[in-house]
C-alpha positions as CSV (number, residue, x, y, z in Angstrom):
1,M,-22.5,-118.0,150.8
2,H,-19.3,-116.1,151.3
3,A,-18.8,-113.3,149.0
4,S,-15.4,-114.6,147.2
5,T,-17.3,-117.5,146.1
6,A,-21.0,-116.4,145.5
7,F,-20.2,-115.4,141.6
8,D,-18.4,-119.0,141.3
9,P,-21.4,-121.0,139.7
10,W,-22.1,-118.2,137.2
11,P,-19.9,-117.5,134.5
12,E,-21.5,-119.3,131.8
13,K,-24.9,-118.2,132.7
14,Y,-24.1,-114.6,133.1
15,D,-22.6,-114.6,129.5
16,Q,-25.7,-116.1,128.3
17,W,-27.8,-113.7,129.3
18,F,-25.7,-110.8,127.4
19,E,-26.2,-113.4,124.2
20,T,-30.4,-113.2,124.4
21,P,-31.7,-110.5,122.0
22,I,-32.6,-108.0,125.3
23,G,-29.4,-108.9,126.7
24,K,-27.1,-107.8,123.6
25,L,-29.2,-104.6,123.7
26,I,-28.8,-103.8,127.2
27,R,-24.8,-104.6,126.7
28,E,-24.9,-102.4,123.8
29,Y,-26.4,-99.3,125.7
30,E,-24.5,-100.0,128.9
31,T,-21.1,-100.1,127.1
32,E,-22.2,-96.9,125.4
33,L,-22.6,-95.1,128.7
34,I,-19.1,-96.6,130.2
35,L,-17.4,-95.6,127.3
36,D,-18.8,-92.1,127.2
37,M,-17.8,-91.6,130.7
38,L,-14.2,-93.3,131.0
39,R,-13.0,-92.2,127.5
40,P,-10.4,-94.9,127.2
41,L,-7.4,-94.2,125.3
42,K,-4.6,-96.0,123.5
43,G,-1.6,-96.7,125.9
44,E,-3.7,-95.8,129.3
45,R,-3.4,-98.1,132.1
46,I,-7.1,-99.0,133.5
47,L,-8.1,-100.8,136.2
48,D,-11.1,-103.0,136.0
49,A,-12.3,-103.6,139.8
50,G,-15.0,-106.5,139.7
51,C,-14.6,-107.3,136.2
52,G,-16.4,-110.6,136.3
53,T,-16.2,-112.5,132.7
54,G,-14.5,-109.8,131.0
55,I,-17.9,-108.3,129.2
56,F,-17.3,-104.8,129.4
57,T,-13.4,-104.8,129.5
58,R,-13.3,-106.1,126.0
59,N,-14.5,-102.5,124.4
60,V,-12.1,-100.8,126.9
61,L,-9.0,-103.0,125.5
62,A,-10.3,-102.5,121.8
63,A,-9.6,-99.1,122.5
64,G,-6.0,-99.7,123.1
65,A,-5.9,-99.3,126.6
66,R,-4.1,-102.1,128.8
67,V,-6.5,-103.1,131.3
68,V,-5.6,-105.1,134.8
69,G,-8.8,-106.8,135.7
70,L,-9.3,-107.7,139.2
71,E,-12.2,-110.1,140.4
72,L,-13.0,-111.7,143.8
73,S,-14.1,-115.2,142.0
74,F,-11.6,-117.1,140.5
75,P,-14.3,-118.9,137.9
76,M,-15.1,-115.4,136.8
77,L,-11.9,-114.2,136.4
78,R,-10.8,-117.1,134.5
79,R,-13.6,-117.2,132.3
80,A,-12.5,-113.4,131.4
81,G,-8.9,-114.8,130.8
82,E,-10.4,-117.7,128.3
83,K,-12.6,-115.0,126.5
84,L,-10.1,-112.3,125.8
85,M,-6.9,-113.9,125.1
86,D,-5.5,-110.1,125.1
87,P,-1.3,-109.6,125.9
88,A,-2.8,-106.4,127.3
89,F,-4.9,-107.7,130.0
90,A,-3.7,-108.7,133.1
91,M,-5.7,-110.9,135.7
92,I,-5.5,-110.5,139.2
93,L,-7.6,-112.3,142.0
94,G,-8.5,-109.9,144.8
95,D,-10.5,-107.7,146.8
96,M,-11.6,-104.3,145.8
97,K,-12.0,-103.1,149.1
98,R,-8.1,-103.7,149.4
99,L,-6.8,-103.2,146.0
100,P,-3.1,-104.6,146.0
101,F,-1.4,-101.9,144.0
102,K,0.2,-98.3,144.8
103,D,-0.9,-95.1,144.7
104,H,-1.7,-93.5,141.2
105,A,-0.8,-96.6,139.8
106,F,-3.5,-96.5,137.0
107,D,-4.7,-93.6,134.3
108,K,-8.2,-94.4,135.0
109,S,-10.2,-97.0,137.1
110,M,-13.8,-98.6,136.4
111,S,-16.0,-100.9,138.2
112,I,-19.4,-102.2,136.6
113,T,-22.3,-103.9,138.7
114,A,-19.7,-104.8,141.7
115,I,-20.1,-102.2,144.1
116,E,-23.9,-103.3,145.0
117,F,-22.4,-106.7,146.6
118,I,-20.1,-104.2,149.2
119,T,-21.6,-103.0,152.2
120,D,-18.7,-100.2,152.8
121,A,-19.0,-99.1,149.5
122,R,-17.2,-95.7,150.7
123,C,-14.6,-97.8,151.2
124,A,-14.1,-99.7,148.0
125,V,-14.7,-96.0,146.1
126,D,-11.6,-94.5,148.1
127,E,-9.7,-97.3,146.7
128,L,-10.4,-96.6,143.5
129,F,-9.5,-93.3,143.9
130,R,-6.0,-94.0,145.6
131,V,-4.9,-96.0,142.8
132,T,-5.8,-93.5,140.3
133,R,-3.7,-91.0,139.3
134,P,-4.3,-87.0,139.8
135,G,-6.4,-85.9,137.0
136,G,-7.4,-89.8,136.1
137,L,-11.1,-90.8,136.0
138,V,-13.1,-93.1,138.1
139,V,-16.1,-94.6,136.6
140,V,-18.5,-96.6,138.9
141,A,-21.9,-98.5,137.7
142,T,-24.3,-100.5,139.7
143,L,-28.1,-101.6,139.4
144,N,-30.5,-98.2,140.1
145,R,-32.2,-98.6,143.4
146,L,-34.8,-96.4,141.8
147,S,-35.4,-99.1,138.6
148,P,-38.0,-101.6,139.1
149,W,-34.8,-104.2,138.2
150,A,-33.4,-103.4,141.8
151,T,-36.9,-103.8,143.2
152,R,-37.5,-107.5,141.6
153,R,-33.9,-108.5,142.6
154,Q,-34.2,-107.3,146.3
155,R,-37.4,-109.5,146.2
156,S,-35.7,-112.4,144.7
157,G,-33.2,-112.3,147.6
158,K,-35.8,-112.4,150.3
159,E,-37.4,-115.3,148.5
160,G,-33.9,-117.3,149.0
161,H,-31.7,-116.1,146.0
162,T,-27.9,-116.6,147.7
163,L,-26.6,-114.0,145.1
164,F,-29.2,-111.0,146.1
165,Q,-29.7,-111.8,149.8
166,D,-27.1,-109.2,150.8
167,V,-27.3,-107.0,148.1
168,V,-27.2,-103.1,148.5
169,F,-28.7,-100.7,145.6
170,R,-28.2,-97.0,145.6
171,S,-30.0,-94.3,144.0
172,P,-28.1,-91.7,141.9
173,K,-27.8,-89.5,145.1
174,D,-26.3,-92.2,147.5
175,M,-23.9,-92.9,144.8
176,E,-22.7,-89.2,144.4
177,R,-22.3,-89.3,148.4
178,L,-19.7,-91.8,148.3
179,A,-16.8,-89.8,146.5
180,S,-15.9,-86.3,148.3
181,E,-15.5,-84.9,144.5
182,E,-18.4,-83.7,142.4
183,G,-19.5,-86.2,140.2
184,I,-22.0,-86.7,137.1
185,C,-24.1,-89.6,137.4
186,R,-26.6,-90.8,134.4
187,T,-28.8,-94.0,133.8
188,A,-29.6,-96.2,131.0
189,I,-31.8,-99.0,130.5
190,H,-35.2,-97.6,130.9
191,F,-37.2,-100.6,129.5
192,Q,-37.8,-103.9,131.8
193,K,-36.3,-107.4,131.1
194,E,-39.7,-108.8,129.3
195,E,-39.6,-105.8,126.8
196,D,-40.0,-106.8,123.0
197,P,-36.4,-105.6,122.0
198,R,-38.1,-103.2,119.1
199,R,-40.3,-101.4,121.4
200,A,-37.5,-101.5,124.3
201,I,-35.2,-99.2,121.7
202,E,-38.5,-96.8,121.7
203,I,-38.7,-96.5,125.3
204,E,-34.9,-96.2,125.6
205,G,-35.3,-93.0,123.4
206,E,-37.9,-91.6,125.4
207,G,-36.2,-92.0,128.7
208,R,-32.9,-90.0,127.2
209,S,-34.5,-87.4,125.7
210,R,-36.3,-86.8,129.1
211,G,-33.5,-87.1,131.2
212,L,-34.9,-89.8,133.4
213,D,-32.8,-90.8,136.5
214,T,-34.5,-94.2,137.1
215,G,-32.8,-96.1,134.5
216,A,-31.7,-99.6,135.4
217,F,-28.1,-98.8,134.9
218,L,-26.7,-96.1,136.8
219,A,-23.5,-95.1,136.1
220,C,-21.2,-92.5,138.0
221,C,-18.0,-90.8,137.0
222,W,-15.5,-88.3,139.1
223,Q,-12.4,-86.9,138.1
224,K,-9.6,-87.1,140.7
225,P,-8.2,-83.6,141.3
């Protein structure tokens, strides 16, 4: 399946997952980490590359930023537009390896769980840096290769799941090497998909207090010089 259509059947299933008890908890923790790194401010122009259905875009808009959501899958992008209905949100169908924007067009750039579907991830990160103004932030999140979540999805790909057949998961060290600048990487989601939500909260607290780098959600932040 071509990358541009791989996610076309998934908008509804993707959103439904985040409405399950464990999915809601995961969305809360992932959003918290993203916002802590991105620090969106009122009036800023922010790129969300690979915005999907706008799950994480919503919170950036709520901070008062203007967001351009770029997505390769039209059904995913259409779903984002239907959900957000915000004049501060603009949608563009496009490829994050070849961003259709001028240099320094954004105050900040983010890409959440899209980089694992790109083999040449350095090219995509270079593009995010290119369109971000000097002094701006670039935040990229992915599924951590050190987590059992990644192992499980790789196994699904080998068993025929089309979405994960060509996926490339990266470790914190791998992600750090995607940019020339020194960055900060942190992880969240230290529990498993099948965990009881109440126990998951305890496990997450333990993982954070120990500073573990094996959480399933891996987010890295760089500041453009």
